[in-house]
Amino acid sequence: MSDQNKHAHEKGIHRDFANDMTYGDYLQLDKVLSAQQRLSDHHDEMLFIIIHQTSELWMKQILHEMGVAKQCILQNNLEPAFKMLSRVSRIQHQLIQSWDVLSTLTPSEYMEFREKLGRSSGFQSYQNRLIEFTLGHKNARVLTVYQHQPELYQRLEETLHEPSLYDASIMALSLRGLTVDQAALERDWSLEYVENNSVREAWLTVYRDVEKYWDLYELAEKLVDIDSRQQQWRYNHMITVERIIGHKMGTGGSSGVEYLKKALEGRFFPELWSLRTSL
């Protein structure tokens, strides 16, 4: 059967786009699909570029979801945040799987074009920094990398000094009448969060009376999902880097694998992990 006969019943398909927007127009595919500019002639550089570009697109969506979710939590309107946070963890799953694809790049293949990267490195991903700041991992020293880009520097600095997603969640505990130290509610948001016993006890109260605090319990578990997935992403990143370049220094000047290993040591929401031992 010819294609013409197979699709004869689809008489409503629009075929004249002289004056209408197409799928490609809407998605601006001419810009998106022309952004993969290899600096070498090596076949596998295309994979390297596309993996990192798609990761940045997913990070953009994560920031979009977490930003609105945080505002909902700050407004004590938790339920809409659950869908957004659940979506974040699903996106993280996509990012975790991307390392499996990149690991098909062998050390010999990567060495064919690595020098073309110059000093550019994933360490410089400002969206990854924004995600870490939003989750509560604050580090003012990394801002120096972005001094040559004033707009990015300002955005990062603003996020550094804002309450994190976890800070907003701790405020939600207090708004529900749970006892939280003022030191955890009115701190310098630009500093790394330090585990607080009153926060741990407040979360314990939630977990011991799930029926009464169902929305806070649901929020806590969404946060644990995100923390867990972020650690998986970090681990897979570290393993992939070790598999491809061993213990060489990173292109951006970091210690490479050793730097990535150190990132695995911390948790974004420490009390949500430590309380499990006490339940």
mmCIF file of C-alpha atoms in Angstrom, residues 12-275:
data_model
loop_
_atom_site.group_PDB
_atom_site.id
_atom_site.type_symbol
_atom_site.label_atom_id
_atom_site.label_comp_id
_atom_site.label_asym_id
_atom_site.label_seq_id
_atom_site.Cartn_x
_atom_site.Cartn_y
_atom_site.Cartn_z
ATOM 1 C CA GLY A 12 -7.061 17.494 7.885
ATOM 2 C CA ILE A 13 -3.244 17.585 7.985
ATOM 3 C CA HIS A 14 -2.083 21.159 7.361
ATOM 4 C CA ARG A 15 0.530 21.330 4.612
ATOM 5 C CA ASP A 16 0.863 24.990 3.666
ATOM 6 C CA PHE A 17 3.047 26.872 6.160
ATOM 7 C CA ALA A 18 3.802 29.971 4.115
ATOM 8 C CA ASN A 19 1.978 32.086 6.708
ATOM 9 C CA ASP A 20 1.876 29.794 9.731
ATOM 10 C CA MET A 21 4.311 28.831 12.469
ATOM 11 C CA THR A 22 5.812 25.360 12.127
ATOM 12 C CA TYR A 23 7.088 22.940 14.764
ATOM 13 C CA GLY A 24 10.635 23.994 13.942
ATOM 14 C CA ASP A 25 9.741 27.676 14.196
ATOM 15 C CA TYR A 26 8.140 27.233 17.619
ATOM 16 C CA LEU A 27 11.150 25.354 19.007
ATOM 17 C CA GLN A 28 13.656 27.589 17.165
ATOM 18 C CA LEU A 29 15.338 24.446 15.906
ATOM 19 C CA ASP A 30 17.458 26.407 13.466
ATOM 20 C CA LYS A 31 19.286 27.893 16.481
ATOM 21 C CA VAL A 32 19.253 24.758 18.634
ATOM 22 C CA LEU A 33 20.504 22.359 15.960
ATOM 23 C CA SER A 34 23.167 24.720 14.638
ATOM 24 C CA ALA A 35 24.736 25.157 18.106
ATOM 25 C CA GLN A 36 26.865 21.979 17.885
ATOM 26 C CA GLN A 37 30.131 23.379 16.538
ATOM 27 C CA ARG A 38 32.963 20.900 16.785
ATOM 28 C CA LEU A 39 36.456 22.337 17.239
ATOM 29 C CA SER A 40 38.077 19.164 15.921
ATOM 30 C CA ASP A 41 37.351 16.686 13.143
ATOM 31 C CA HIS A 42 36.888 13.845 15.602
ATOM 32 C CA HIS A 43 33.579 11.998 15.342
ATOM 33 C CA ASP A 44 33.007 11.707 19.106
ATOM 34 C CA GLU A 45 33.255 15.406 19.878
ATOM 35 C CA MET A 46 29.643 15.701 18.696
ATOM 36 C CA LEU A 47 28.531 13.355 21.486
ATOM 37 C CA PHE A 48 30.530 15.341 24.045
ATOM 38 C CA ILE A 49 28.889 18.610 22.984
ATOM 39 C CA ILE A 50 25.333 17.254 22.823
ATOM 40 C CA ILE A 51 25.540 15.537 26.226
ATOM 41 C CA HIS A 52 26.600 18.784 27.878
ATOM 42 C CA GLN A 53 24.155 20.979 25.971
ATOM 43 C CA THR A 54 21.174 18.768 26.784
ATOM 44 C CA SER A 55 22.305 18.617 30.423
ATOM 45 C CA GLU A 56 22.262 22.416 30.549
ATOM 46 C CA LEU A 57 18.741 22.456 29.097
ATOM 47 C CA TRP A 58 17.564 20.044 31.789
ATOM 48 C CA MET A 59 19.297 22.183 34.430
ATOM 49 C CA LYS A 60 17.380 25.195 33.137
ATOM 50 C CA GLN A 61 14.142 23.287 33.710
ATOM 51 C CA ILE A 62 15.263 22.233 37.207
ATOM 52 C CA LEU A 63 15.892 25.874 38.126
ATOM 53 C CA HIS A 64 12.506 26.824 36.671
ATOM 54 C CA GLU A 65 10.730 24.193 38.786
ATOM 55 C CA MET A 66 12.677 24.773 42.014
ATOM 56 C CA GLY A 67 12.306 28.544 41.833
ATOM 57 C CA VAL A 68 8.513 28.397 41.764
ATOM 58 C CA ALA A 69 8.398 25.517 44.262
ATOM 59 C CA LYS A 70 10.445 27.577 46.716
ATOM 60 C CA GLN A 71 8.057 30.516 46.382
ATOM 61 C CA CYS A 72 5.078 28.216 47.049
ATOM 62 C CA ILE A 73 6.755 26.898 50.191
ATOM 63 C CA LEU A 74 7.611 30.409 51.388
ATOM 64 C CA GLN A 75 3.918 31.279 50.965
ATOM 65 C CA ASN A 76 2.968 28.210 53.037
ATOM 66 C CA ASN A 77 1.260 26.752 49.958
ATOM 67 C CA LEU A 78 2.971 23.376 49.915
ATOM 68 C CA GLU A 79 0.786 21.208 47.705
ATOM 69 C CA PRO A 80 1.600 22.837 44.323
ATOM 70 C CA ALA A 81 5.305 22.453 45.136
ATOM 71 C CA PHE A 82 5.040 18.655 45.307
ATOM 72 C CA LYS A 83 4.446 18.239 41.559
ATOM 73 C CA MET A 84 7.338 20.565 40.756
ATOM 74 C CA LEU A 85 9.751 18.831 43.120
ATOM 75 C CA SER A 86 8.680 15.434 41.811
ATOM 76 C CA ARG A 87 9.421 16.674 38.300
ATOM 77 C CA VAL A 88 12.869 17.813 39.427
ATOM 78 C CA SER A 89 13.747 14.311 40.642
ATOM 79 C CA ARG A 90 12.543 12.831 37.322
ATOM 80 C CA ILE A 91 14.755 15.273 35.422
ATOM 81 C CA GLN A 92 17.658 14.333 37.676
ATOM 82 C CA HIS A 93 17.098 10.724 36.592
ATOM 83 C CA GLN A 94 17.596 11.817 32.981
ATOM 84 C CA LEU A 95 20.815 13.590 33.931
ATOM 85 C CA ILE A 96 22.077 10.515 35.790
ATOM 86 C CA GLN A 97 21.466 8.349 32.727
ATOM 87 C CA SER A 98 23.325 10.793 30.496
ATOM 88 C CA TRP A 99 26.604 9.717 32.109
ATOM 89 C CA ASP A 100 25.959 6.185 30.825
ATOM 90 C CA VAL A 101 25.874 7.562 27.292
ATOM 91 C CA LEU A 102 28.996 9.671 27.772
ATOM 92 C CA SER A 103 30.861 6.665 29.202
ATOM 93 C CA THR A 104 30.812 5.142 25.699
ATOM 94 C CA LEU A 105 33.550 7.693 24.980
ATOM 95 C CA THR A 106 36.885 5.928 25.486
ATOM 96 C CA PRO A 107 40.038 7.579 26.900
ATOM 97 C CA SER A 108 41.798 7.346 23.531
ATOM 98 C CA GLU A 109 38.859 8.963 21.738
ATOM 99 C CA TYR A 110 38.569 11.829 24.234
ATOM 100 C CA MET A 111 42.301 12.570 24.048
ATOM 101 C CA GLU A 112 41.864 13.199 20.311
ATOM 102 C CA PHE A 113 39.972 16.441 21.012
ATOM 103 C CA ARG A 114 40.442 17.257 24.718
ATOM 104 C CA GLU A 115 43.065 19.924 24.062
ATOM 105 C CA LYS A 116 40.493 21.818 21.959
ATOM 106 C CA LEU A 117 38.500 22.518 25.135
ATOM 107 C CA GLY A 118 41.255 24.822 26.405
ATOM 108 C CA ARG A 119 40.396 25.802 29.992
ATOM 109 C CA SER A 120 36.652 25.363 29.574
ATOM 110 C CA SER A 121 35.185 22.880 32.057
ATOM 111 C CA GLY A 122 31.919 21.691 33.567
ATOM 112 C CA PHE A 123 33.258 23.261 36.775
ATOM 113 C CA GLN A 124 32.253 26.576 35.181
ATOM 114 C CA SER A 125 28.592 25.621 34.643
ATOM 115 C CA TYR A 126 26.753 28.536 36.216
ATOM 116 C CA GLN A 127 23.456 26.674 36.135
ATOM 117 C CA ASN A 128 24.937 23.845 38.172
ATOM 118 C CA ARG A 129 26.136 26.472 40.681
ATOM 119 C CA LEU A 130 22.662 28.004 40.793
ATOM 120 C CA ILE A 131 21.171 24.571 41.486
ATOM 121 C CA GLU A 132 23.638 23.975 44.315
ATOM 122 C CA PHE A 133 22.945 27.432 45.781
ATOM 123 C CA THR A 134 19.193 26.842 45.531
ATOM 124 C CA LEU A 135 19.570 23.497 47.317
ATOM 125 C CA GLY A 136 21.624 25.177 50.050
ATOM 126 C CA HIS A 137 25.222 24.366 49.152
ATOM 127 C CA LYS A 138 26.605 27.928 49.320
ATOM 128 C CA ASN A 139 30.190 28.824 48.451
ATOM 129 C CA ALA A 140 31.015 32.463 47.722
ATOM 130 C CA ARG A 141 34.515 31.608 46.478
ATOM 131 C CA VAL A 142 33.204 30.074 43.247
ATOM 132 C CA LEU A 143 31.848 33.461 42.152
ATOM 133 C CA THR A 144 35.331 34.547 41.078
ATOM 134 C CA VAL A 145 35.036 32.255 38.048
ATOM 135 C CA TYR A 146 32.237 34.500 36.717
ATOM 136 C CA GLN A 147 33.779 37.933 37.279
ATOM 137 C CA HIS A 148 34.181 38.444 33.535
ATOM 138 C CA GLN A 149 30.387 38.021 33.066
ATOM 139 C CA PRO A 150 28.693 40.744 35.179
ATOM 140 C CA GLU A 151 25.104 39.603 34.560
ATOM 141 C CA LEU A 152 25.844 35.998 35.529
ATOM 142 C CA TYR A 153 27.882 37.152 38.505
ATOM 143 C CA GLN A 154 24.968 39.272 39.737
ATOM 144 C CA ARG A 155 22.467 36.430 39.330
ATOM 145 C CA LEU A 156 24.715 34.026 41.226
ATOM 146 C CA GLU A 157 25.365 36.578 43.961
ATOM 147 C CA GLU A 158 21.636 37.205 44.391
ATOM 148 C CA THR A 159 20.932 33.473 44.675
ATOM 149 C CA LEU A 160 23.829 33.108 47.119
ATOM 150 C CA HIS A 161 22.178 35.616 49.474
ATOM 151 C CA GLU A 162 18.648 34.203 49.170
ATOM 152 C CA PRO A 163 17.105 31.526 51.403
ATOM 153 C CA SER A 164 17.579 28.110 49.832
ATOM 154 C CA LEU A 165 14.844 25.580 49.114
ATOM 155 C CA TYR A 166 15.713 23.934 52.419
ATOM 156 C CA ASP A 167 15.674 27.250 54.291
ATOM 157 C CA ALA A 168 12.149 27.791 52.942
ATOM 158 C CA SER A 169 11.168 24.314 54.152
ATOM 159 C CA ILE A 170 12.537 25.026 57.637
ATOM 160 C CA MET A 171 10.448 28.219 57.706
ATOM 161 C CA ALA A 172 7.424 26.081 56.815
ATOM 162 C CA LEU A 173 8.101 23.969 59.918
ATOM 163 C CA SER A 174 8.068 27.090 62.078
ATOM 164 C CA LEU A 175 4.881 28.412 60.478
ATOM 165 C CA ARG A 176 3.145 25.165 61.462
ATOM 166 C CA GLY A 177 4.033 25.793 65.110
ATOM 167 C CA LEU A 178 7.012 23.474 65.363
ATOM 168 C CA THR A 179 9.881 24.791 67.472
ATOM 169 C CA VAL A 180 12.857 25.929 65.415
ATOM 170 C CA ASP A 181 15.779 27.988 66.732
ATOM 171 C CA GLN A 182 15.918 31.574 65.505
ATOM 172 C CA ALA A 183 19.488 30.852 64.458
ATOM 173 C CA ALA A 184 18.083 28.589 61.735
ATOM 174 C CA LEU A 185 15.373 31.061 60.716
ATOM 175 C CA GLU A 186 17.336 34.311 60.659
ATOM 176 C CA ARG A 187 20.823 33.394 59.548
ATOM 177 C CA ASP A 188 23.212 34.630 56.884
ATOM 178 C CA TRP A 189 21.767 32.863 53.827
ATOM 179 C CA SER A 190 25.069 33.171 51.953
ATOM 180 C CA LEU A 191 26.731 30.705 54.326
ATOM 181 C CA GLU A 192 26.676 26.920 54.074
ATOM 182 C CA TYR A 193 23.821 25.444 56.090
ATOM 183 C CA VAL A 194 24.916 23.754 59.322
ATOM 184 C CA GLU A 195 22.869 20.927 60.844
ATOM 185 C CA ASN A 196 20.644 22.200 63.656
ATOM 186 C CA ASN A 197 19.244 20.028 66.445
ATOM 187 C CA SER A 198 15.951 21.953 66.683
ATOM 188 C CA VAL A 199 15.358 21.420 62.962
ATOM 189 C CA ARG A 200 16.068 17.725 63.379
ATOM 190 C CA GLU A 201 13.592 17.493 66.280
ATOM 191 C CA ALA A 202 10.958 19.362 64.270
ATOM 192 C CA TRP A 203 11.306 16.944 61.357
ATOM 193 C CA LEU A 204 11.200 14.031 63.816
ATOM 194 C CA THR A 205 7.870 15.335 65.098
ATOM 195 C CA VAL A 206 6.589 15.361 61.519
ATOM 196 C CA TYR A 207 7.710 11.784 60.870
ATOM 197 C CA ARG A 208 6.257 10.554 64.169
ATOM 198 C CA ASP A 209 2.834 12.035 63.416
ATOM 199 C CA VAL A 210 2.468 11.690 59.664
ATOM 200 C CA GLU A 211 -1.320 12.025 59.731
ATOM 201 C CA LYS A 212 -1.185 15.416 61.447
ATOM 202 C CA TYR A 213 1.693 16.761 59.357
ATOM 203 C CA TRP A 214 1.056 14.948 56.072
ATOM 204 C CA ASP A 215 1.982 17.906 53.838
ATOM 205 C CA LEU A 216 5.259 18.543 55.673
ATOM 206 C CA TYR A 217 6.014 14.812 55.557
ATOM 207 C CA GLU A 218 5.365 14.792 51.808
ATOM 208 C CA LEU A 219 7.620 17.826 51.402
ATOM 209 C CA ALA A 220 10.407 16.110 53.352
ATOM 210 C CA GLU A 221 10.264 12.992 51.198
ATOM 211 C CA LYS A 222 10.332 15.054 47.993
ATOM 212 C CA LEU A 223 13.459 16.758 49.303
ATOM 213 C CA VAL A 224 15.073 13.422 50.137
ATOM 214 C CA ASP A 225 14.331 12.228 46.588
ATOM 215 C CA ILE A 226 16.127 15.274 45.186
ATOM 216 C CA ASP A 227 19.082 14.960 47.576
ATOM 217 C CA SER A 228 19.456 11.268 46.772
ATOM 218 C CA ARG A 229 19.300 11.827 43.018
ATOM 219 C CA GLN A 230 21.763 14.706 43.196
ATOM 220 C CA GLN A 231 24.231 12.455 44.983
ATOM 221 C CA GLN A 232 23.710 9.758 42.339
ATOM 222 C CA TRP A 233 24.377 12.345 39.632
ATOM 223 C CA ARG A 234 27.571 13.425 41.388
ATOM 224 C CA TYR A 235 28.712 9.814 41.815
ATOM 225 C CA ASN A 236 28.056 8.886 38.183
ATOM 226 C CA HIS A 237 29.850 12.049 37.127
ATOM 227 C CA MET A 238 32.887 11.083 39.178
ATOM 228 C CA ILE A 239 32.937 7.503 37.874
ATOM 229 C CA THR A 240 32.572 8.637 34.258
ATOM 230 C CA VAL A 241 35.404 11.153 34.600
ATOM 231 C CA GLU A 242 37.644 8.519 36.212
ATOM 232 C CA ARG A 243 36.785 6.062 33.455
ATOM 233 C CA ILE A 244 37.690 8.548 30.702
ATOM 234 C CA ILE A 245 40.632 10.576 32.080
ATOM 235 C CA GLY A 246 41.691 8.719 35.220
ATOM 236 C CA HIS A 247 43.199 11.088 37.794
ATOM 237 C CA LYS A 248 44.351 13.789 35.395
ATOM 238 C CA MET A 249 43.762 17.426 36.343
ATOM 239 C CA GLY A 250 40.498 18.834 34.974
ATOM 240 C CA THR A 251 40.590 21.176 31.971
ATOM 241 C CA GLY A 252 39.435 24.016 34.232
ATOM 242 C CA GLY A 253 42.295 23.456 36.679
ATOM 243 C CA SER A 254 40.456 21.408 39.318
ATOM 244 C CA SER A 255 41.895 18.193 40.727
ATOM 245 C CA GLY A 256 39.398 16.262 38.614
ATOM 246 C CA VAL A 257 38.263 13.011 40.200
ATOM 247 C CA GLU A 258 39.499 14.025 43.667
ATOM 248 C CA TYR A 259 37.458 17.228 43.506
ATOM 249 C CA LEU A 260 34.366 15.241 42.509
ATOM 250 C CA LYS A 261 34.927 12.739 45.326
ATOM 251 C CA LYS A 262 34.939 15.541 47.904
ATOM 252 C CA ALA A 263 31.580 16.748 46.591
ATOM 253 C CA LEU A 264 30.084 13.381 47.600
ATOM 254 C CA GLU A 265 30.834 13.936 51.281
ATOM 255 C CA GLY A 266 27.998 16.356 52.081
ATOM 256 C CA ARG A 267 24.212 16.243 52.154
ATOM 257 C CA PHE A 268 21.947 19.135 51.175
ATOM 258 C CA PHE A 269 19.299 18.360 53.802
ATOM 259 C CA PRO A 270 21.245 16.723 56.660
ATOM 260 C CA GLU A 271 18.485 16.428 59.282
ATOM 261 C CA LEU A 272 16.252 14.529 56.871
ATOM 262 C CA TRP A 273 18.917 11.831 56.788
ATOM 263 C CA SER A 274 20.043 11.812 60.414
ATOM 264 C CA LEU A 275 16.488 11.573 61.800
#
